[in-house]
Amino acid sequence: MMSRQAFLCGLGSLYLSLLFVFLLMDVYARPANNSALKEKSADSKDENEILPPDHLNGIKMEMDGHLNKEFHQEVFLGKEMEEFEEDSEPRKNRKKLMVIFSKVDINNDKKISAKEMQRWIMEKTDEHFQEAVEENKMHFRAIPLFLTGRVSWVEYKIKFLASKGFNEKEIAEKIKNNEELKIDEETQEVLDNLKDRWYQADNPPPDLLLNEEEFLSFLHPEHSRGMLKFMVKEIIRDLDQDGDKKLTLSEFISLPVGTVENQQAQDIDDDWVKDRRKEFEEVIDANHDGIVTMEELEEYMDPMNEYNALNEAKQMIAVADENQNHHLELEEILKYSEYFTGSKLMDYARNVHEEF
């Protein structure tokens, strides 16, 4: 099993793609190169593979049960997140951050309260939702195969395998003739997991055909209460070691097993455990009984839970609240800009005075 160090290095935003018009994404499983059905081209890239995202914007925990390390930045920056990543020019970044500060500070008292931050977090989360809905609508309706208003599991399976380098016509023909597909074990496991999610998104009466709304639930389970429950079950299944459908602290911090090779790896390992322990004890375990139930995890995972948004706002303020007044001033946000934006702003104090 991979080390926590290796796992943490692999975290990041994953994007969706359905062939040419589907959403772009990274993947975590690749088929072996010995399949007779495969015909990889020189230009073929993993970015064109068509898995739903393991990482979901605006969600605190990822599909595999790991904490979303970019969550604070996502709910603070929203659509502007990529601009901070791409533009490293300090003065421009400062100006952008000042604009965001003024938007969060709705009463214009030059400081951000927990309530103001909560409102902003909810607004940015809803922004993520609306983006996903619009993109899903555009891509779903743009594909000629799906003009009937339904996406079949077979069609999706063919497109998925084709995007991973298999010959689409050969795959379609073999499926039509009920012939065996020579698919490596890793890819088959991914397909099995995807089919489970497909079943969950397929509202009654089940027919393995997804309409636009169901397809959105398949790609973005955070949009559906039923799929949110399924996502929680998947996380519990992955982390629950004794089969009681609950999580203890030891279960929550034990995945994956770390392989510590040096002091740097040990530090990363220790930080990983520290972060998960804090999240478990202070946030997820709502009644602080040392056990996380499926209900508690579902509440924690719900991106539109206002209580969670307020709690998150208080945590974000606490990180940078140097004067301990339970508010954030602009100077504090600029000083701790790496936490909020992922990019350091140099000479923050001097430039604040210059801007004003």
Short mmCIF file of C-alpha atoms in Angstrom, two decimals:
data_model
loop_
_atom_site.label_atom_id
_atom_site.label_comp_id
_atom_site.label_asym_id
_atom_site.label_seq_id
_atom_site.Cartn_x
_atom_site.Cartn_y
_atom_site.Cartn_z
CA MET A 1 0.00 0.00 0.00
CA MET A 2 1.30 3.48 -0.75
CA SER A 3 2.74 5.69 1.94
CA ARG A 4 0.97 8.72 3.25
CA GLN A 5 3.75 10.78 1.75
CA ALA A 6 3.06 9.39 -1.68
CA PHE A 7 -0.68 9.74 -1.17
CA LEU A 8 -0.49 13.35 -0.06
CA CYS A 9 1.64 14.25 -3.04
CA GLY A 10 -1.09 12.85 -5.26
CA LEU A 11 -3.90 14.94 -3.83
CA GLY A 12 -5.17 17.80 -5.91
CA SER A 13 -8.12 18.88 -7.89
CA LEU A 14 -9.28 16.19 -10.35
CA TYR A 15 -11.29 17.25 -13.41
CA LEU A 16 -14.02 15.55 -15.43
CA SER A 17 -14.07 14.65 -19.08
CA LEU A 18 -16.43 12.70 -21.29
CA LEU A 19 -14.36 12.22 -24.45
CA PHE A 20 -14.22 15.55 -26.38
CA VAL A 21 -17.06 17.38 -24.66
CA PHE A 22 -17.14 15.69 -21.29
CA LEU A 23 -15.44 17.24 -18.28
CA LEU A 24 -11.62 16.93 -17.99
CA MET A 25 -10.12 15.04 -15.07
CA ASP A 26 -7.14 13.14 -13.71
CA VAL A 27 -7.41 9.46 -12.87
CA TYR A 28 -6.14 7.10 -10.24
CA ALA A 29 -6.16 3.82 -12.19
CA ARG A 30 -4.60 2.91 -15.53
CA PRO A 31 -4.96 -0.33 -17.47
CA ALA A 32 -1.93 -2.45 -18.28
CA ASN A 33 -0.36 -2.07 -21.71
CA ASN A 34 -0.78 -5.70 -22.79
CA SER A 35 -4.45 -5.60 -23.86
CA ALA A 36 -5.09 -6.64 -27.47
CA LEU A 37 -7.89 -4.07 -27.62
CA LYS A 38 -5.71 -1.07 -26.86
CA GLU A 39 -4.29 1.36 -29.37
CA LYS A 40 -2.67 4.20 -27.48
CA SER A 41 -1.74 7.15 -29.67
CA ALA A 42 1.35 9.25 -29.12
CA ASP A 43 -0.81 12.20 -28.14
CA SER A 44 -3.01 10.25 -25.73
CA LYS A 45 -3.02 11.77 -22.26
CA ASP A 46 -4.50 10.76 -18.94
CA GLU A 47 -6.32 14.10 -18.75
CA ASN A 48 -8.82 12.75 -21.30
CA GLU A 49 -9.97 9.81 -19.19
CA ILE A 50 -13.57 9.93 -18.05
CA LEU A 51 -13.83 9.16 -14.36
CA PRO A 52 -16.10 11.21 -12.13
CA PRO A 53 -13.90 13.31 -9.84
CA ASP A 54 -12.56 11.80 -6.67
CA HIS A 55 -12.12 15.35 -5.47
CA LEU A 56 -15.21 17.58 -5.39
CA ASN A 57 -14.92 21.36 -5.09
CA GLY A 58 -16.43 22.77 -1.93
CA ILE A 59 -16.47 19.38 -0.18
CA LYS A 60 -14.39 18.90 2.96
CA MET A 61 -13.79 15.18 2.51
CA GLU A 62 -12.95 13.41 -0.72
CA MET A 63 -14.60 10.29 -2.09
CA ASP A 64 -11.82 8.09 -0.73
CA GLY A 65 -12.26 9.40 2.82
CA HIS A 66 -9.34 11.82 2.81
CA LEU A 67 -9.53 15.46 3.80
CA ASN A 68 -9.68 18.02 0.99
CA LYS A 69 -6.51 20.03 1.57
CA GLU A 70 -7.68 22.85 -0.69
CA PHE A 71 -11.10 23.26 0.93
CA HIS A 72 -10.29 26.55 2.68
CA GLN A 73 -9.06 28.09 -0.55
CA GLU A 74 -12.04 26.80 -2.54
CA VAL A 75 -14.68 28.25 -0.23
CA PHE A 76 -12.81 31.52 0.17
CA LEU A 77 -11.81 32.17 -3.44
CA GLY A 78 -14.45 30.36 -5.46
CA LYS A 79 -13.93 30.99 -9.19
CA GLU A 80 -10.93 33.21 -8.45
CA MET A 81 -8.87 30.27 -7.13
CA GLU A 82 -7.19 29.54 -10.48
CA GLU A 83 -6.24 33.19 -10.91
CA PHE A 84 -4.15 33.08 -7.75
CA GLU A 85 -2.51 29.85 -8.86
CA GLU A 86 -1.64 31.16 -12.32
CA ASP A 87 -0.77 34.74 -11.44
CA SER A 88 2.14 34.96 -9.02
CA GLU A 89 2.62 38.74 -9.30
CA PRO A 90 2.29 39.96 -5.68
CA ARG A 91 0.71 43.36 -6.33
CA LYS A 92 -2.05 41.91 -8.54
CA ASN A 93 -2.71 39.19 -5.99
CA ARG A 94 -2.96 41.76 -3.20
CA LYS A 95 -5.50 43.78 -5.14
CA LYS A 96 -7.59 40.69 -5.84
CA LEU A 97 -7.48 39.70 -2.19
CA MET A 98 -8.50 43.20 -1.13
CA VAL A 99 -11.49 43.05 -3.47
CA ILE A 100 -12.54 39.72 -1.94
CA PHE A 101 -12.10 41.16 1.56
CA SER A 102 -14.45 44.04 0.72
CA LYS A 103 -17.04 41.62 -0.61
CA VAL A 104 -16.95 39.50 2.54
CA ASP A 105 -17.08 42.58 4.78
CA ILE A 106 -20.69 43.42 4.00
CA ASN A 107 -21.11 46.00 6.80
CA ASN A 108 -17.91 47.80 5.75
CA ASP A 109 -16.45 47.94 9.26
CA LYS A 110 -13.00 46.88 7.95
CA LYS A 111 -13.15 43.49 9.64
CA ILE A 112 -14.73 40.14 8.90
CA SER A 113 -16.91 38.42 11.48
CA ALA A 114 -17.71 34.71 11.68
CA LYS A 115 -21.22 35.41 10.40
CA GLU A 116 -19.88 37.32 7.41
CA MET A 117 -17.44 34.53 6.64
CA GLN A 118 -20.22 31.96 7.01
CA ARG A 119 -22.38 33.84 4.49
CA TRP A 120 -19.44 34.00 2.09
CA ILE A 121 -18.68 30.27 2.44
CA MET A 122 -22.30 29.40 1.69
CA GLU A 123 -22.25 31.73 -1.32
CA LYS A 124 -19.06 30.19 -2.72
CA THR A 125 -20.37 26.66 -2.14
CA ASP A 126 -23.56 27.50 -4.01
CA GLU A 127 -21.38 28.95 -6.76
CA HIS A 128 -19.64 25.58 -7.09
CA PHE A 129 -23.05 23.93 -7.31
CA GLN A 130 -24.30 26.22 -10.05
CA GLU A 131 -21.12 25.77 -12.07
CA ALA A 132 -21.46 22.00 -11.92
CA VAL A 133 -25.12 22.17 -12.98
CA GLU A 134 -24.41 24.42 -15.97
CA GLU A 135 -21.41 22.39 -17.12
CA ASN A 136 -23.35 19.16 -16.76
CA LYS A 137 -26.22 20.58 -18.83
CA MET A 138 -23.91 21.82 -21.58
CA HIS A 139 -21.91 18.60 -21.91
CA PHE A 140 -24.88 16.28 -21.55
CA ARG A 141 -26.86 17.98 -24.31
CA ALA A 142 -23.89 18.41 -26.66
CA ILE A 143 -23.35 14.71 -27.27
CA PRO A 144 -25.34 13.29 -30.22
CA LEU A 145 -25.48 9.82 -28.63
CA PHE A 146 -27.56 11.20 -25.80
CA LEU A 147 -30.20 13.17 -27.73
CA THR A 148 -32.81 10.73 -26.40
CA GLY A 149 -32.33 12.36 -23.01
CA ARG A 150 -30.82 9.24 -21.46
CA VAL A 151 -27.25 8.02 -21.05
CA SER A 152 -26.94 4.23 -21.03
CA TRP A 153 -24.40 2.42 -18.90
CA VAL A 154 -23.11 0.58 -21.99
CA GLU A 155 -22.51 3.85 -23.85
CA TYR A 156 -20.69 5.32 -20.88
CA LYS A 157 -18.62 2.14 -20.46
CA ILE A 158 -17.57 2.21 -24.11
CA LYS A 159 -16.60 5.89 -23.95
CA PHE A 160 -14.74 5.32 -20.68
CA LEU A 161 -12.69 2.45 -22.10
CA ALA A 162 -12.07 4.32 -25.35
CA SER A 163 -10.72 7.30 -23.41
CA LYS A 164 -8.27 4.95 -21.70
CA GLY A 165 -6.83 3.78 -25.00
CA PHE A 166 -9.05 0.85 -25.97
CA ASN A 167 -10.36 0.63 -29.52
CA GLU A 168 -13.91 2.02 -29.33
CA LYS A 169 -15.32 0.10 -32.33
CA GLU A 170 -13.85 -3.20 -31.15
CA ILE A 171 -15.14 -2.66 -27.62
CA ALA A 172 -18.65 -1.79 -28.88
CA GLU A 173 -18.68 -4.83 -31.17
CA LYS A 174 -17.55 -7.21 -28.44
CA ILE A 175 -20.15 -5.87 -26.00
CA LYS A 176 -22.85 -6.19 -28.67
CA ASN A 177 -21.87 -9.82 -29.29
CA ASN A 178 -21.49 -10.58 -25.57
CA GLU A 179 -17.83 -11.41 -26.09
CA GLU A 180 -15.32 -11.28 -23.25
CA LEU A 181 -13.38 -8.03 -22.90
CA LYS A 182 -9.70 -8.35 -22.06
CA ILE A 183 -9.51 -5.69 -19.38
CA ASP A 184 -6.79 -5.52 -16.75
CA GLU A 185 -7.69 -5.93 -13.09
CA GLU A 186 -7.23 -2.27 -12.13
CA THR A 187 -9.51 -0.97 -14.86
CA GLN A 188 -12.13 -3.61 -14.11
CA GLU A 189 -12.15 -2.58 -10.47
CA VAL A 190 -12.72 1.04 -11.49
CA LEU A 191 -15.57 -0.01 -13.78
CA ASP A 192 -17.20 -2.04 -11.00
CA ASN A 193 -17.06 0.94 -8.65
CA LEU A 194 -18.45 3.23 -11.33
CA LYS A 195 -21.30 0.84 -12.00
CA ASP A 196 -22.18 0.88 -8.29
CA ARG A 197 -22.38 4.65 -8.44
CA TRP A 198 -24.39 4.44 -11.66
CA TYR A 199 -26.95 2.21 -9.92
CA GLN A 200 -27.17 4.64 -7.01
CA ALA A 201 -27.76 7.61 -9.32
CA ASP A 202 -30.41 5.69 -11.31
CA ASN A 203 -33.67 6.73 -9.68
CA PRO A 204 -36.67 4.36 -9.70
CA PRO A 205 -37.66 2.69 -11.85
CA PRO A 206 -34.04 1.53 -12.35
CA ASP A 207 -33.15 1.00 -16.01
CA LEU A 208 -29.42 1.80 -16.09
CA LEU A 209 -30.32 4.86 -18.17
CA LEU A 210 -29.50 8.22 -16.59
CA ASN A 211 -31.31 11.42 -17.47
CA GLU A 212 -29.64 14.79 -17.09
CA GLU A 213 -30.46 15.11 -13.39
CA GLU A 214 -29.38 11.56 -12.62
CA PHE A 215 -26.19 12.02 -14.60
CA LEU A 216 -25.40 15.09 -12.49
CA SER A 217 -25.83 12.95 -9.36
CA PHE A 218 -23.44 10.39 -10.84
CA LEU A 219 -20.74 12.97 -11.55
CA HIS A 220 -21.42 15.20 -8.53
CA PRO A 221 -22.94 13.18 -5.66
CA GLU A 222 -22.87 16.26 -3.43
CA HIS A 223 -25.92 17.51 -5.37
CA SER A 224 -28.12 14.62 -4.27
CA ARG A 225 -29.11 13.62 -0.75
CA GLY A 226 -29.36 9.99 -1.85
CA MET A 227 -25.94 10.07 -3.47
CA LEU A 228 -24.51 11.89 -0.46
CA LYS A 229 -25.66 8.95 1.67
CA PHE A 230 -24.04 6.58 -0.81
CA MET A 231 -20.80 8.57 -0.66
CA VAL A 232 -20.85 8.31 3.16
CA LYS A 233 -21.39 4.55 2.93
CA GLU A 234 -18.41 4.26 0.59
CA ILE A 235 -16.19 6.22 2.98
CA ILE A 236 -17.34 4.17 5.97
CA ARG A 237 -16.72 0.98 4.00
CA ASP A 238 -13.17 2.05 3.22
CA LEU A 239 -12.27 3.15 6.76
CA ASP A 240 -14.34 0.87 9.00
CA GLN A 241 -12.08 -1.95 10.14
CA ASP A 242 -14.39 -3.82 12.54
CA GLY A 243 -17.53 -3.73 10.38
CA ASP A 244 -19.77 -1.87 12.86
CA LYS A 245 -20.53 0.89 10.30
CA LYS A 246 -19.07 3.50 12.61
CA LEU A 247 -15.66 5.13 12.82
CA THR A 248 -13.36 5.35 15.79
CA LEU A 249 -10.48 7.79 15.90
CA SER A 250 -7.97 5.00 15.30
CA GLU A 251 -9.88 3.88 12.20
CA PHE A 252 -10.11 7.42 10.89
CA ILE A 253 -6.38 8.11 11.17
CA SER A 254 -5.15 4.70 10.03
CA LEU A 255 -5.61 5.05 6.25
CA PRO A 256 -3.37 4.65 4.43
CA VAL A 257 -0.65 2.84 6.32
CA GLY A 258 2.45 5.01 6.25
CA THR A 259 5.83 3.83 5.11
CA VAL A 260 8.29 6.16 6.76
CA GLU A 261 11.68 6.20 5.06
CA ASN A 262 13.27 9.33 6.52
CA GLN A 263 12.66 12.20 8.92
CA GLN A 264 10.93 14.30 6.27
CA ALA A 265 8.52 11.46 5.56
CA GLN A 266 7.98 11.05 9.31
CA ASP A 267 7.08 14.74 9.63
CA ILE A 268 4.59 14.49 6.76
CA ASP A 269 3.15 11.36 8.33
CA ASP A 270 2.79 13.06 11.72
CA ASP A 271 1.17 16.16 10.20
CA TRP A 272 -1.30 13.96 8.32
CA VAL A 273 -2.33 12.20 11.52
CA LYS A 274 -2.54 15.50 13.40
CA ASP A 275 -4.87 17.04 10.81
CA ARG A 276 -7.19 14.04 10.75
CA ARG A 277 -7.27 13.76 14.54
CA LYS A 278 -8.24 17.41 14.90
CA GLU A 279 -10.95 17.14 12.23
CA PHE A 280 -12.37 14.00 13.86
CA GLU A 281 -12.41 15.29 17.43
CA GLU A 282 -13.39 18.91 16.86
CA VAL A 283 -15.71 18.77 13.85
CA ILE A 284 -16.99 15.40 12.63
CA ASP A 285 -17.71 13.80 16.03
CA ALA A 286 -20.58 16.17 16.81
CA ASN A 287 -21.47 14.74 20.25
CA HIS A 288 -17.83 14.10 21.18
CA ASP A 289 -18.39 10.49 22.20
CA GLY A 290 -15.35 9.22 20.34
CA ILE A 291 -17.46 7.58 17.63
CA VAL A 292 -18.50 8.96 14.23
CA THR A 293 -21.79 7.56 12.98
CA MET A 294 -23.03 7.59 9.40
CA GLU A 295 -25.45 10.36 10.36
CA GLU A 296 -22.65 12.52 11.78
CA LEU A 297 -20.50 11.94 8.72
CA GLU A 298 -23.39 12.80 6.42
CA GLU A 299 -23.95 16.10 8.22
CA TYR A 300 -20.25 16.83 7.99
CA MET A 301 -20.18 16.01 4.28
CA ASP A 302 -23.26 18.10 3.45
CA PRO A 303 -21.79 21.18 1.72
CA MET A 304 -24.90 23.26 2.42
CA ASN A 305 -24.97 22.63 6.17
CA GLU A 306 -25.06 26.12 7.67
CA TYR A 307 -23.77 25.00 11.06
CA ASN A 308 -20.73 23.43 9.43
CA ALA A 309 -20.18 26.61 7.41
CA LEU A 310 -20.21 28.69 10.61
CA ASN A 311 -17.83 26.28 12.30
CA GLU A 312 -15.55 26.44 9.28
CA ALA A 313 -15.69 30.23 9.34
CA LYS A 314 -14.59 30.28 12.97
CA GLN A 315 -11.71 27.92 12.21
CA MET A 316 -10.56 30.04 9.29
CA ILE A 317 -10.66 33.19 11.41
CA ALA A 318 -8.75 31.52 14.24
CA VAL A 319 -5.85 30.72 11.90
CA ALA A 320 -5.07 34.39 11.19
CA ASP A 321 -6.65 36.22 14.15
CA GLU A 322 -3.43 37.56 15.65
CA ASN A 323 -5.07 40.23 17.83
CA GLN A 324 -7.59 37.68 19.17
CA ASN A 325 -10.65 39.85 18.54
CA HIS A 326 -12.48 36.99 16.76
CA HIS A 327 -12.50 38.97 13.52
CA LEU A 328 -10.19 39.20 10.53
CA GLU A 329 -8.63 42.48 9.45
CA LEU A 330 -7.20 42.93 5.98
CA GLU A 331 -3.64 42.94 7.30
CA GLU A 332 -4.21 39.54 8.92
CA ILE A 333 -5.60 38.00 5.75
CA LEU A 334 -2.68 39.38 3.74
CA LYS A 335 -0.17 38.08 6.26
CA TYR A 336 -1.72 34.61 6.16
CA SER A 337 -2.50 34.77 2.46
CA GLU A 338 -0.97 31.38 1.73
CA TYR A 339 -3.66 29.76 3.86
CA PHE A 340 -6.49 31.57 2.08
CA THR A 341 -5.14 31.64 -1.48
CA GLY A 342 -2.26 29.19 -1.72
CA SER A 343 0.05 32.02 -2.79
CA LYS A 344 2.33 34.13 -0.56
CA LEU A 345 2.04 37.91 -0.73
CA MET A 346 5.35 39.61 0.04
CA ASP A 347 5.79 42.85 2.02
CA TYR A 348 2.14 42.77 2.99
CA ALA A 349 2.21 45.56 5.59
CA ARG A 350 4.03 48.09 3.44
CA ASN A 351 1.82 47.44 0.46
CA VAL A 352 -1.37 47.68 2.48
CA HIS A 353 -0.45 51.23 3.39
CA GLU A 354 0.49 51.99 -0.22
CA GLU A 355 -2.89 50.76 -1.47
CA PHE A 356 -4.75 52.94 1.01
#
